[in-house]
Every structure is written in C-alpha cells, then in structure tokens.
Amino acid sequence: MTTTTGERTAWRTEVPESVAAVSWSADDRVAVADLGGQVSLLDGRDGGTLDPGPVHEGGAFALAWQPGGDVLATGGADGRVGLVRTDRAEPGYVTVGGWVQALRWSPSGRHLAVAAGRDVVLLDAAGSVLARWVRQPSTVTDVVFSRDGSRVGCASYGGLRWFAVPAPGRSPSLEPVRVLAWQGSLLLARVTPDGRWVASGNQDASVHVWRLWSGEDAEMAGYPEKVDALAFDRTSRWMANGGTTEVHLWDFSGKGPMGRAPRTLPGHDAQVSALAWQPTGDLLASAGRDGGLAVWAPSAAGPARHRPRTRLDAGARVTGLSWRPDGSRVVAGTTGGDVLAVPA
C-alpha cells in the first residue's frame, strides 16, 4: 500500500459520481467529467463549485480546454459535443453520433477533433462540422493533431490513420494521407511537442513509437498489463508510460529510444493509471490504481531522482491528472468521486 508522507492537499472536494477526466484551464478553473454525465466547473483556487457545465446522459467521458481561447469542449455517451465559453453562457451542443470517447483541440485552437464511435468528426471552434471520416477499422479510442495542425490522427485497431484538415472552403478528402500500420488495438496516442514522434499505448501490453513522417518504428513489449497511461514532457526528450507498477522513462533525444533501456521510478503498488508532466518545468505526476499519487523530479541529481518528492493516498483509483498552467499544482480525479489539488 502506498504510504502517506504527510503532505497536505491544497484543496479537496467531491463530485457526485466516478471521475472520468479532469482539466485545468488558463483562467484557473477545473473542469471535471463524471460517469453520471455531469461536467462540473470548480474554482482552481479553492475547489469551490462554480456554474454547472454541460450534461451528457449516460456518462461524460472527455473534456478539453481550447488552447489560448475560451471554449471548453466536452463529450460523452449521448453522442454530443458540449461547448461552453468563458462568459458562462448556457452550453451549446453538437450531435456527432456515437460515444465520444476522446476529443482534442488543434495546437492553434481553431479545430476540434472528436472520436465518435468508429468515426472521427472535425469541428471548428463554433461547432460547425468541417469533416467526418467514417467507418474506421474499430472504435476510435483517441485523436491527435500533427504539430502544425494540418493532420488529424485517429487511433484504433490496426494503427494510426492520418487525415488532412481541409483548407477553408474546400471539401475534405475522405482517404487517409498516411497510415502508420500496426497489428493491434491502440488505446491512446501522444505526439511529442516538437512533432518528431508519435507513440501509442496498446491493449496487448506494449508501447509502439513511430518517427514522423518516415514511419520508422519500434516497439516496447512485455509489460504485465495494457498500457493506458503515456505522456511526453515539454522538451520532447522524455516519454513516461505505465503498464506496470513502475513509471518507465524513455529517452527520445538523438536517435530516439531504440536500443536504450528505460529509467524506472518505483513508487506504486498497483498499475500506473495516469501520468502528467508539469507544463512549466520537469516535474512528473503519476498515479496508480491503488490510489497512490506521486510527484517526481526525474532530472534531479543523485538518488533524489528515484524518490517521489510528494506522495499521498487519493483514496481510490486515480483516473485523471492535470496541471495548473503555471505548474504550481496538479489536480487528480478518482473513481470515488474525489477531486484533489496537490502543490508541486
């Protein structure tokens, strides 16, 4: 059992149901999606409840704040995307069909990609549908953008299929511009901030990486369980992943991770369930199915890099982590409905 080291949370509160996703906004609000279907908006300073957010009957699964903008996008089992603005007007909804399992804004904030069942839907910030790429090989589990926002990648069985974002006033091409094939079911995908690599966590207990856009690839296999937690740091050098009770850190500098062994951070007694790098520094937050939450300084000198600088018990499996944009706190949501903010 992960032990508590005595550090206090900045604040702690509850939402009605199990938390599916959390995200901290630039204007210091925390959005929380729960499996009861409610999206709650909390004050990032003290966890106080603000106005209620969108509702998704059957469960809210995904949410994302627009980069540099004022729109919160949400999705869930009702096959709708909710869009709510900073002015706290009533949310608007766009029906996309199919469970919305993942959604992601482009780096510019102009476009929103939505995984809706076996389709990928591209919206603009106002909610207009710009493209729909239908009947992917299986349910789309995640969506990503290329660094320049010109391509949307969708993760499903068989690899990553990339589609071109249509130019204004042009019809979208329905065929993928690039397929990074792999025989397995992808659970999530992440692109390095410098746009050189994309990595997937997979159902068959492996991590697959591709160099963009040569297609050169590699696989890290042999994990005890499926890999459903993976994150790149802001410098694009380090990738952290779960799939085991240790956090694995892979070095992507130079020629990449091929031929290298990962660093390991042992600190959880159950599989790692969530990972998030500090957006302004080099701290890493990790959480496990045992409810353990830790903050690491992997770049520290000596033994300090292998010991969490903060460790506490969140009380239940942590399903989401998100840093405050200034890097001073990280928020976690649990299957018990707890939401807690922890100082860096």
Short mmCIF file of C-alpha atoms in Angstrom, two decimals:
data_model
loop_
_atom_site.label_atom_id
_atom_site.label_comp_id
_atom_site.label_asym_id
_atom_site.label_seq_id
_atom_site.Cartn_x
_atom_site.Cartn_y
_atom_site.Cartn_z
CA MET A 1 0.00 0.00 0.00
CA THR A 2 1.32 3.39 -0.88
CA THR A 3 2.00 5.33 2.29
CA THR A 4 1.08 8.88 3.04
CA THR A 5 4.02 11.17 3.67
CA GLY A 6 2.07 13.90 5.41
CA GLU A 7 1.93 16.49 2.64
CA ARG A 8 -1.36 18.32 2.57
CA THR A 9 -3.51 18.88 -0.42
CA ALA A 10 -4.19 22.46 -1.48
CA TRP A 11 -7.86 21.55 -1.53
CA ARG A 12 -10.10 18.51 -1.80
CA THR A 13 -13.74 18.19 -2.84
CA GLU A 14 -16.20 15.70 -4.31
CA VAL A 15 -18.38 15.32 -7.38
CA PRO A 16 -21.48 13.08 -7.50
CA GLU A 17 -20.02 10.16 -9.47
CA SER A 18 -16.78 8.49 -10.50
CA VAL A 19 -14.45 10.92 -12.28
CA ALA A 20 -13.64 10.18 -15.91
CA ALA A 21 -11.49 13.21 -16.78
CA VAL A 22 -10.15 16.46 -15.30
CA SER A 23 -8.57 19.51 -16.92
CA TRP A 24 -7.26 22.83 -15.54
CA SER A 25 -7.93 26.00 -17.57
CA ALA A 26 -5.77 29.06 -18.18
CA ASP A 27 -8.26 31.18 -16.19
CA ASP A 28 -7.92 28.91 -13.12
CA ARG A 29 -10.99 26.73 -13.45
CA VAL A 30 -11.01 22.96 -13.14
CA ALA A 31 -13.42 21.01 -15.33
CA VAL A 32 -14.43 17.55 -14.09
CA ALA A 33 -16.34 14.99 -16.19
CA ASP A 34 -18.09 12.22 -14.25
CA LEU A 35 -19.73 8.95 -15.21
CA GLY A 36 -23.10 10.25 -14.04
CA GLY A 37 -22.98 12.56 -17.04
CA GLN A 38 -22.32 15.89 -15.32
CA VAL A 39 -19.44 18.20 -16.12
CA SER A 40 -18.61 20.28 -13.03
CA LEU A 41 -16.68 23.54 -13.04
CA LEU A 42 -14.61 24.21 -9.93
CA ASP A 43 -12.65 27.22 -8.76
CA GLY A 44 -8.98 26.26 -9.13
CA ARG A 45 -8.03 28.44 -6.14
CA ASP A 46 -10.08 26.58 -3.53
CA GLY A 47 -12.15 23.85 -5.26
CA GLY A 48 -15.39 25.77 -4.79
CA THR A 49 -18.25 24.90 -7.14
CA LEU A 50 -18.88 27.32 -9.99
CA ASP A 51 -21.66 27.14 -12.56
CA PRO A 52 -22.61 23.63 -13.75
CA GLY A 53 -21.21 22.61 -17.11
CA PRO A 54 -22.63 20.50 -19.94
CA VAL A 55 -24.57 17.30 -19.27
CA HIS A 56 -24.14 14.04 -21.18
CA GLU A 57 -26.80 11.43 -20.47
CA GLY A 58 -25.19 8.06 -19.82
CA GLY A 59 -21.84 9.49 -18.78
CA ALA A 60 -19.37 12.27 -19.56
CA PHE A 61 -16.07 10.81 -20.74
CA ALA A 62 -13.88 13.52 -22.21
CA LEU A 63 -13.14 17.24 -22.00
CA ALA A 64 -10.57 19.75 -23.23
CA TRP A 65 -9.98 23.50 -22.89
CA GLN A 66 -9.27 25.39 -26.10
CA PRO A 67 -5.58 26.44 -26.27
CA GLY A 68 -5.33 30.20 -25.99
CA GLY A 69 -9.08 30.53 -26.14
CA ASP A 70 -12.20 30.49 -24.05
CA VAL A 71 -14.08 27.33 -25.03
CA LEU A 72 -14.47 24.11 -23.05
CA ALA A 73 -15.36 21.09 -25.18
CA THR A 74 -16.94 18.01 -23.58
CA GLY A 75 -18.28 14.68 -24.82
CA GLY A 76 -19.93 11.51 -23.60
CA ALA A 77 -22.31 8.63 -24.12
CA ASP A 78 -25.09 10.75 -25.62
CA GLY A 79 -23.15 11.25 -28.85
CA ARG A 80 -22.98 15.01 -28.39
CA VAL A 81 -20.19 17.54 -28.01
CA GLY A 82 -20.84 20.26 -25.46
CA LEU A 83 -19.27 23.70 -26.00
CA VAL A 84 -19.28 26.29 -23.24
CA ARG A 85 -17.49 29.65 -23.23
CA THR A 86 -15.77 31.64 -20.53
CA ASP A 87 -18.71 34.04 -20.33
CA ARG A 88 -20.57 31.10 -18.74
CA ALA A 89 -23.48 31.28 -21.14
CA GLU A 90 -25.60 28.16 -21.50
CA PRO A 91 -23.63 25.39 -23.21
CA GLY A 92 -24.34 24.59 -26.82
CA TYR A 93 -24.40 21.04 -28.16
CA VAL A 94 -23.42 19.44 -31.46
CA THR A 95 -24.69 15.93 -32.23
CA VAL A 96 -21.88 13.83 -33.69
CA GLY A 97 -23.33 10.31 -33.18
CA GLY A 98 -21.58 7.52 -31.33
CA TRP A 99 -19.99 7.63 -27.91
CA VAL A 100 -17.50 10.44 -27.62
CA GLN A 101 -14.53 8.71 -26.06
CA ALA A 102 -11.89 11.33 -26.81
CA LEU A 103 -11.59 14.84 -28.18
CA ARG A 104 -8.66 17.16 -28.76
CA TRP A 105 -8.07 20.73 -29.91
CA SER A 106 -5.53 21.56 -32.59
CA PRO A 107 -2.46 23.49 -31.31
CA SER A 108 -3.93 26.75 -32.67
CA GLY A 109 -7.33 26.11 -31.09
CA ARG A 110 -9.05 26.52 -34.47
CA HIS A 111 -10.16 22.91 -34.83
CA LEU A 112 -11.56 20.21 -32.56
CA ALA A 113 -11.20 16.52 -33.43
CA VAL A 114 -13.77 14.17 -31.91
CA ALA A 115 -13.68 10.37 -31.64
CA ALA A 116 -17.34 9.40 -32.09
CA GLY A 117 -17.77 5.63 -32.22
CA ARG A 118 -15.99 4.44 -35.37
CA ASP A 119 -15.98 7.94 -36.89
CA VAL A 120 -13.75 10.97 -36.46
CA VAL A 121 -15.52 14.35 -36.69
CA LEU A 122 -13.72 17.65 -37.21
CA LEU A 123 -15.38 20.80 -35.86
CA ASP A 124 -14.42 24.44 -35.83
CA ALA A 125 -14.46 26.38 -32.55
CA ALA A 126 -18.06 27.46 -33.15
CA GLY A 127 -19.21 23.84 -33.51
CA SER A 128 -19.64 23.66 -37.30
CA VAL A 129 -18.82 20.26 -38.78
CA LEU A 130 -15.92 20.57 -41.25
CA ALA A 131 -15.26 16.88 -41.94
CA ARG A 132 -16.35 13.38 -40.97
CA TRP A 133 -14.11 10.40 -41.60
CA VAL A 134 -16.31 7.34 -41.19
CA ARG A 135 -16.02 3.62 -40.51
CA GLN A 136 -12.54 3.31 -39.11
CA PRO A 137 -11.38 -0.30 -38.53
CA SER A 138 -12.77 -0.26 -34.96
CA THR A 139 -13.95 2.18 -32.29
CA VAL A 140 -11.68 5.22 -32.33
CA THR A 141 -10.02 5.38 -28.92
CA ASP A 142 -8.04 8.61 -29.29
CA VAL A 143 -7.36 11.52 -31.62
CA VAL A 144 -4.23 13.66 -32.04
CA PHE A 145 -3.04 16.53 -34.24
CA SER A 146 0.26 16.96 -36.00
CA ARG A 147 2.35 19.81 -34.61
CA ASP A 148 1.27 22.23 -37.36
CA GLY A 149 -2.39 21.18 -37.05
CA SER A 150 -2.64 20.15 -40.70
CA ARG A 151 -3.33 16.47 -39.97
CA VAL A 152 -5.62 14.57 -37.59
CA GLY A 153 -4.53 11.14 -36.41
CA CYS A 154 -7.01 8.58 -35.15
CA ALA A 155 -6.09 5.57 -33.02
CA SER A 156 -7.98 2.32 -33.47
CA TYR A 157 -7.29 -1.29 -34.31
CA GLY A 158 -4.62 -1.54 -37.00
CA GLY A 159 -2.62 1.58 -36.18
CA LEU A 160 -2.82 5.33 -36.65
CA ARG A 161 -4.67 6.73 -39.68
CA TRP A 162 -3.93 10.37 -40.54
CA PHE A 163 -6.37 12.65 -42.38
CA ALA A 164 -5.76 16.09 -43.86
CA VAL A 165 -7.55 19.05 -42.28
CA PRO A 166 -9.41 20.67 -45.21
CA ALA A 167 -8.47 24.19 -46.27
CA PRO A 168 -11.18 26.82 -45.73
CA GLY A 169 -13.94 26.42 -48.31
CA ARG A 170 -12.59 23.08 -49.57
CA SER A 171 -14.22 19.66 -49.24
CA PRO A 172 -12.30 17.18 -47.09
CA SER A 173 -10.54 14.21 -48.63
CA LEU A 174 -12.08 11.03 -47.22
CA GLU A 175 -8.95 8.92 -47.68
CA PRO A 176 -6.12 8.96 -45.16
CA VAL A 177 -2.95 10.75 -46.22
CA ARG A 178 -0.80 8.43 -44.11
CA VAL A 179 -1.33 5.15 -42.27
CA LEU A 180 1.08 4.06 -39.57
CA ALA A 181 0.07 0.43 -39.54
CA TRP A 182 0.40 -1.93 -36.66
CA GLN A 183 -1.49 -5.16 -35.94
CA GLY A 184 -3.05 -4.45 -32.58
CA SER A 185 -5.58 -2.28 -30.73
CA LEU A 186 -4.37 1.18 -29.76
CA LEU A 187 -5.75 2.66 -26.54
CA LEU A 188 -4.24 6.14 -26.68
CA ALA A 189 -1.78 8.20 -28.73
CA ARG A 190 0.50 11.13 -27.98
CA VAL A 191 2.64 13.36 -30.25
CA THR A 192 5.87 14.93 -28.98
CA PRO A 193 5.70 18.73 -28.67
CA ASP A 194 8.39 19.06 -31.36
CA GLY A 195 6.29 16.92 -33.72
CA ARG A 196 9.02 14.36 -34.42
CA TRP A 197 7.44 11.29 -32.83
CA VAL A 198 4.08 9.72 -32.05
CA ALA A 199 3.59 6.94 -29.51
CA SER A 200 0.69 4.67 -28.65
CA GLY A 201 -0.23 2.67 -25.56
CA ASN A 202 -1.80 -0.63 -26.52
CA GLN A 203 -4.23 -3.29 -25.41
CA ASP A 204 -1.62 -6.05 -25.83
CA ALA A 205 0.62 -4.58 -23.10
CA SER A 206 3.02 -2.77 -25.40
CA VAL A 207 4.08 0.72 -26.47
CA HIS A 208 4.63 1.47 -30.15
CA VAL A 209 6.50 4.53 -31.43
CA TRP A 210 6.84 5.97 -34.95
CA ARG A 211 9.10 8.69 -36.26
CA LEU A 212 7.01 11.29 -38.10
CA TRP A 213 6.84 11.07 -41.05
CA SER A 214 9.39 8.50 -42.13
CA GLY A 215 7.39 5.74 -40.45
CA GLU A 216 10.47 4.28 -38.76
CA ASP A 217 9.07 2.47 -35.76
CA ALA A 218 9.87 0.49 -32.64
CA GLU A 219 8.01 -1.46 -30.02
CA MET A 220 8.45 -1.77 -26.27
CA ALA A 221 6.68 -5.00 -25.32
CA GLY A 222 6.42 -7.32 -22.37
CA TYR A 223 4.53 -5.16 -19.92
CA PRO A 224 2.37 -7.07 -17.41
CA GLU A 225 -0.83 -5.23 -18.41
CA LYS A 226 -2.25 -2.99 -21.09
CA VAL A 227 -0.61 0.41 -21.40
CA ASP A 228 -3.27 3.08 -20.83
CA ALA A 229 -1.09 5.88 -19.44
CA LEU A 230 1.56 7.67 -21.51
CA ALA A 231 2.87 11.25 -21.65
CA PHE A 232 5.71 13.28 -23.21
CA ASP A 233 7.47 16.09 -21.36
CA ARG A 234 7.54 19.65 -22.70
CA THR A 235 11.07 19.25 -24.12
CA SER A 236 10.12 16.15 -26.16
CA ARG A 237 13.06 14.28 -24.63
CA TRP A 238 11.26 12.08 -22.12
CA MET A 239 8.28 9.77 -22.51
CA ALA A 240 6.69 8.29 -19.40
CA ASN A 241 4.42 5.27 -19.58
CA GLY A 242 2.58 2.82 -17.36
CA GLY A 243 1.63 -0.81 -17.97
CA THR A 244 3.32 -1.83 -14.75
CA THR A 245 3.66 -0.64 -11.16
CA GLU A 246 6.74 1.38 -12.11
CA VAL A 247 6.86 4.51 -14.21
CA HIS A 248 9.10 3.90 -17.22
CA LEU A 249 11.02 6.86 -18.68
CA TRP A 250 12.31 6.55 -22.26
CA ASP A 251 14.93 8.90 -23.67
CA PHE A 252 13.93 10.30 -27.10
CA SER A 253 16.99 12.51 -27.57
CA GLY A 254 19.27 11.92 -30.55
CA LYS A 255 18.29 8.79 -32.44
CA GLY A 256 15.41 8.09 -30.11
CA PRO A 257 14.64 5.26 -27.69
CA MET A 258 15.78 2.41 -29.93
CA GLY A 259 18.42 0.29 -28.21
CA ARG A 260 18.05 2.09 -24.90
CA ALA A 261 16.72 0.78 -21.60
CA PRO A 262 14.20 2.91 -19.70
CA ARG A 263 14.78 4.55 -16.38
CA THR A 264 12.34 3.30 -13.76
CA LEU A 265 10.55 5.09 -10.96
CA PRO A 266 9.22 2.56 -8.43
CA GLY A 267 6.53 4.07 -6.26
CA HIS A 268 3.17 2.42 -6.80
CA ASP A 269 1.77 -0.86 -5.53
CA ALA A 270 -0.66 -1.22 -8.43
CA GLN A 271 -0.52 -0.43 -12.13
CA VAL A 272 0.13 3.18 -13.07
CA SER A 273 -3.19 4.65 -14.24
CA ALA A 274 -2.40 8.30 -15.05
CA LEU A 275 0.63 10.45 -15.91
CA ALA A 276 1.11 14.17 -16.49
CA TRP A 277 4.25 16.31 -16.92
CA GLN A 278 4.47 19.78 -15.44
CA PRO A 279 3.88 22.28 -18.28
CA THR A 280 6.43 24.82 -17.00
CA GLY A 281 9.16 22.55 -15.60
CA ASP A 282 10.36 18.98 -15.39
CA LEU A 283 8.20 17.50 -12.63
CA LEU A 284 6.15 14.40 -13.36
CA ALA A 285 2.91 13.44 -11.63
CA SER A 286 1.95 9.78 -11.58
CA ALA A 287 -0.98 7.91 -10.07
CA GLY A 288 -1.95 4.30 -9.66
CA ARG A 289 -4.94 2.03 -9.43
CA ASP A 290 -4.17 1.75 -5.71
CA GLY A 291 -4.97 5.44 -5.25
CA GLY A 292 -1.34 6.40 -4.78
CA LEU A 293 -0.37 9.79 -6.18
CA ALA A 294 3.26 10.88 -6.53
CA VAL A 295 5.18 13.86 -7.87
CA TRP A 296 8.71 13.17 -9.12
CA ALA A 297 11.72 15.23 -10.14
CA PRO A 298 13.32 12.85 -12.65
CA SER A 299 16.03 15.37 -13.60
CA ALA A 300 17.25 15.78 -10.02
CA ALA A 301 20.78 14.73 -9.25
CA GLY A 302 21.58 11.51 -7.45
CA PRO A 303 19.11 9.35 -5.52
CA ALA A 304 16.52 12.16 -5.36
CA ARG A 305 15.51 11.39 -8.94
CA HIS A 306 14.27 7.94 -7.86
CA ARG A 307 12.26 9.13 -4.86
CA PRO A 308 8.93 10.97 -5.09
CA ARG A 309 9.15 14.47 -3.66
CA THR A 310 5.44 14.17 -2.81
CA ARG A 311 3.39 11.06 -2.21
CA LEU A 312 -0.12 10.64 -0.81
CA ASP A 313 -3.14 8.40 -0.90
CA ALA A 314 -6.00 9.77 -3.02
CA GLY A 315 -8.34 7.12 -1.59
CA ALA A 316 -9.33 5.39 -4.85
CA ARG A 317 -8.03 4.75 -8.34
CA VAL A 318 -6.93 7.97 -9.99
CA THR A 319 -8.45 8.31 -13.47
CA GLY A 320 -7.15 11.72 -14.48
CA LEU A 321 -4.37 14.21 -13.76
CA SER A 322 -3.99 17.79 -14.97
CA TRP A 323 -1.51 20.52 -14.03
CA ARG A 324 -2.37 24.12 -13.37
CA PRO A 325 -0.93 26.06 -16.34
CA ASP A 326 1.63 27.78 -14.08
CA GLY A 327 2.83 24.38 -12.83
CA SER A 328 2.20 25.18 -9.16
CA ARG A 329 -0.41 22.45 -8.54
CA VAL A 330 -1.71 19.24 -10.06
CA VAL A 331 -5.32 18.09 -9.79
CA ALA A 332 -6.42 14.45 -9.62
CA GLY A 333 -9.84 12.83 -10.00
CA THR A 334 -10.72 9.39 -8.65
CA THR A 335 -13.25 6.61 -9.14
CA GLY A 336 -14.60 7.52 -5.70
CA GLY A 337 -15.62 10.98 -6.94
CA ASP A 338 -12.85 12.80 -5.09
CA VAL A 339 -11.07 15.74 -6.71
CA LEU A 340 -7.90 16.95 -5.02
CA ALA A 341 -5.30 19.56 -5.84
CA VAL A 342 -1.73 18.90 -4.74
CA PRO A 343 1.05 21.51 -4.56
CA ALA A 344 4.07 20.85 -6.73
#
